[in-house]
C-alpha positions as a LaTeX table, in Angstrom:
\begin{tabular}{lrrr}
\hline
Residue & $x$ (\AA) & $y$ (\AA) & $z$ (\AA) \\
\hline
Unk1 & $-126.03$ & 23.40 & 76.83 \\
Unk2 & $-122.26$ & 23.58 & 77.59 \\
Unk3 & $-121.18$ & 26.90 & 79.01 \\
Unk4 & $-117.54$ & 28.06 & 78.27 \\
Unk5 & $-115.43$ & 30.52 & 80.30 \\
Unk6 & $-115.15$ & 33.97 & 78.79 \\
Unk7 & $-111.95$ & 36.17 & 79.02 \\
Unk8 & $-112.57$ & 39.64 & 78.13 \\
Unk9 & $-109.76$ & 41.97 & 76.79 \\
Unk10 & $-109.75$ & 45.56 & 76.66 \\
Unk11 & $-107.48$ & 47.97 & 75.28 \\
Unk12 & $-107.10$ & 51.02 & 77.32 \\
Unk13 & $-105.39$ & 53.08 & 74.46 \\
Unk14 & $-107.83$ & 52.22 & 71.53 \\
Unk15 & $-110.98$ & 51.73 & 73.88 \\
Unk16 & $-111.47$ & 48.29 & 71.77 \\
Unk17 & $-112.97$ & 45.47 & 73.64 \\
Unk18 & $-113.43$ & 41.71 & 72.81 \\
Unk19 & $-113.84$ & 38.69 & 74.59 \\
Unk20 & $-112.91$ & 34.90 & 73.60 \\
Unk21 & $-113.70$ & 31.50 & 74.79 \\
Unk22 & $-111.68$ & 29.17 & 76.48 \\
Unk23 & $-112.15$ & 25.88 & 78.90 \\
Unk24 & $-115.56$ & 24.60 & 79.02 \\
Unk25 & $-117.08$ & 25.21 & 82.67 \\
Unk26 & $-118.33$ & 21.78 & 82.45 \\
Unk27 & $-114.51$ & 20.15 & 82.64 \\
Unk28 & $-113.97$ & 22.58 & 85.56 \\
Unk29 & $-117.03$ & 21.62 & 87.34 \\
Unk30 & $-116.09$ & 17.93 & 86.85 \\
Unk31 & $-112.55$ & 18.18 & 88.35 \\
Unk32 & $-113.86$ & 20.13 & 91.36 \\
Unk33 & $-110.71$ & 22.67 & 91.28 \\
Unk34 & $-108.22$ & 24.43 & 88.90 \\
Unk35 & $-105.14$ & 21.65 & 90.28 \\
Unk36 & $-107.31$ & 18.75 & 89.36 \\
Unk37 & $-108.47$ & 20.11 & 86.20 \\
Unk38 & $-104.68$ & 20.54 & 85.39 \\
Unk39 & $-104.49$ & 16.75 & 84.78 \\
Unk40 & $-107.45$ & 15.88 & 82.85 \\
Unk41 & $-107.48$ & 15.88 & 78.83 \\
Unk42 & $-109.37$ & 19.15 & 78.63 \\
Unk43 & $-106.47$ & 21.04 & 80.08 \\
Unk44 & $-103.96$ & 19.60 & 77.61 \\
Unk45 & $-106.37$ & 21.14 & 74.92 \\
Unk46 & $-106.65$ & 24.26 & 76.57 \\
Unk47 & $-103.19$ & 24.96 & 77.88 \\
Unk48 & $-100.66$ & 25.98 & 75.06 \\
Unk49 & $-97.52$ & 24.38 & 76.77 \\
Unk50 & $-99.53$ & 21.96 & 78.80 \\
Unk51 & $-96.15$ & 20.39 & 79.92 \\
Unk52 & $-94.54$ & 23.60 & 81.70 \\
Unk53 & $-97.88$ & 24.49 & 83.29 \\
Unk54 & $-98.61$ & 21.32 & 84.74 \\
Unk55 & $-94.91$ & 21.42 & 86.23 \\
Unk56 & $-95.70$ & 24.70 & 87.77 \\
Unk57 & $-98.96$ & 23.63 & 89.12 \\
Unk58 & $-97.18$ & 20.77 & 91.20 \\
Unk59 & $-94.51$ & 23.05 & 92.45 \\
Unk60 & $-97.07$ & 25.62 & 93.34 \\
Unk61 & $-99.14$ & 23.01 & 95.11 \\
Unk62 & $-96.08$ & 21.54 & 96.78 \\
Unk63 & $-95.58$ & 25.06 & 98.51 \\
Unk64 & $-99.00$ & 25.41 & 99.63 \\
Unk65 & $-99.91$ & 21.85 & 100.86 \\
Unk66 & $-96.23$ & 22.31 & 102.72 \\
Unk67 & $-98.35$ & 24.66 & 104.64 \\
Unk68 & $-101.55$ & 22.90 & 105.25 \\
Unk69 & $-100.07$ & 19.16 & 105.16 \\
Unk70 & $-101.99$ & 18.01 & 108.25 \\
Unk71 & $-105.45$ & 19.44 & 106.96 \\
Unk72 & $-107.69$ & 16.48 & 105.70 \\
Unk73 & $-109.01$ & 18.33 & 102.59 \\
Unk74 & $-105.02$ & 18.62 & 101.79 \\
Unk75 & $-104.49$ & 15.14 & 101.92 \\
Unk76 & $-107.87$ & 14.13 & 100.22 \\
Unk77 & $-106.41$ & 16.22 & 97.33 \\
Unk78 & $-103.14$ & 14.83 & 97.08 \\
Unk79 & $-104.85$ & 11.34 & 97.05 \\
Unk80 & $-106.96$ & 12.38 & 94.20 \\
Unk81 & $-104.16$ & 13.96 & 92.12 \\
Unk82 & $-101.96$ & 10.92 & 92.77 \\
Unk83 & $-104.18$ & 8.66 & 90.62 \\
Unk84 & $-102.97$ & 10.71 & 87.76 \\
Unk85 & $-99.70$ & 9.22 & 86.26 \\
Unk86 & $-98.46$ & 12.93 & 84.83 \\
Unk87 & $-99.13$ & 14.44 & 88.42 \\
Unk88 & $-97.27$ & 11.64 & 90.21 \\
Unk89 & $-94.38$ & 11.76 & 88.08 \\
Unk90 & $-93.78$ & 15.41 & 88.58 \\
Unk91 & $-94.60$ & 14.92 & 92.19 \\
Unk92 & $-92.05$ & 12.63 & 92.88 \\
Unk93 & $-89.39$ & 13.57 & 90.77 \\
Unk94 & $-88.59$ & 16.85 & 91.79 \\
Unk95 & $-88.34$ & 19.04 & 95.13 \\
Unk96 & $-88.53$ & 22.26 & 93.47 \\
Unk97 & $-91.52$ & 24.49 & 94.83 \\
Unk98 & $-92.72$ & 27.96 & 93.62 \\
Unk99 & $-95.20$ & 30.65 & 95.03 \\
Unk100 & $-95.50$ & 32.77 & 92.05 \\
Unk101 & $-95.71$ & 32.41 & 88.18 \\
Unk102 & $-92.44$ & 33.13 & 86.05 \\
Unk103 & $-93.33$ & 36.63 & 84.51 \\
Unk104 & $-90.76$ & 35.70 & 81.73 \\
Unk105 & $-93.09$ & 32.30 & 80.82 \\
Unk106 & $-96.94$ & 33.60 & 80.15 \\
Unk107 & $-99.51$ & 31.36 & 80.38 \\
Unk108 & $-100.78$ & 30.70 & 76.73 \\
Unk109 & $-104.33$ & 29.48 & 76.23 \\
Unk110 & $-106.08$ & 28.04 & 72.97 \\
Unk111 & $-109.63$ & 29.22 & 72.69 \\
Unk112 & $-112.48$ & 27.88 & 71.14 \\
Unk113 & $-112.06$ & 29.38 & 67.76 \\
Unk114 & $-108.28$ & 28.30 & 67.70 \\
Unk115 & $-106.79$ & 31.37 & 68.57 \\
Unk116 & $-103.68$ & 31.53 & 70.98 \\
Unk117 & $-103.82$ & 34.23 & 73.81 \\
Unk118 & $-101.23$ & 35.28 & 76.39 \\
Unk119 & $-102.80$ & 35.66 & 79.79 \\
Unk120 & $-101.37$ & 37.51 & 82.66 \\
Unk121 & $-102.18$ & 35.53 & 85.84 \\
Unk122 & $-102.05$ & 37.50 & 89.19 \\
Unk123 & $-102.74$ & 35.23 & 92.67 \\
Unk124 & $-103.69$ & 36.28 & 95.97 \\
Unk125 & $-104.54$ & 34.13 & 99.12 \\
Unk126 & $-107.46$ & 34.80 & 101.20 \\
Unk127 & $-107.43$ & 33.17 & 104.82 \\
Unk128 & $-110.10$ & 33.28 & 107.25 \\
Unk129 & $-111.48$ & 31.37 & 109.96 \\
Unk130 & $-113.28$ & 29.04 & 107.66 \\
Unk131 & $-110.34$ & 27.75 & 105.87 \\
Unk132 & $-107.79$ & 28.97 & 102.66 \\
Unk133 & $-108.68$ & 30.07 & 99.41 \\
Unk134 & $-106.52$ & 30.81 & 96.43 \\
Unk135 & $-107.62$ & 33.65 & 93.86 \\
Unk136 & $-106.29$ & 33.47 & 90.74 \\
Unk137 & $-106.86$ & 36.73 & 88.10 \\
Unk138 & $-106.27$ & 36.16 & 84.28 \\
Unk139 & $-105.89$ & 39.17 & 82.33 \\
Unk140 & $-106.01$ & 38.49 & 78.80 \\
Unk141 & $-103.35$ & 40.07 & 76.45 \\
Unk142 & $-103.21$ & 39.97 & 72.78 \\
Unk143 & $-103.27$ & 37.00 & 70.47 \\
Unk144 & $-100.20$ & 34.99 & 70.05 \\
Unk145 & $-98.97$ & 33.92 & 66.54 \\
Unk146 & $-99.51$ & 30.21 & 65.98 \\
Unk147 & $-96.07$ & 28.37 & 66.48 \\
Unk148 & $-95.69$ & 24.99 & 64.18 \\
Unk149 & $-96.63$ & 21.79 & 66.32 \\
Unk150 & $-98.19$ & 23.55 & 69.44 \\
\hline
\end{tabular}
């Protein structure tokens, strides 16, 4: 049985609540982390503007790995990602880095039932003596009207 990530949307004004299915959990488990998942075929099916999201992920990763470049886990992740042509091209063709999402370009995901949903993404960092963790919180918004060709 394949399980999927479910996002829940609650409208505080009307009290209406609904949920929807996005990416299959199996593909995220296979990838091991969200960065690697961005460069698997499943991501292109889920992320409505995959090209932009892949570029943003590389820019964000450059900023993070710049701070942790000597860590063995960082080197291992970079080695793993360089086998993906789409990652390698983005990594080598630009010096751009980012520490946050552009609020003017929201994340849009395709749900399992074919809807497009905008998701507001908030990030934070947790550091402790055991390592470095990046937390991502996706807050679903209203459905996005379909655009031809996307």
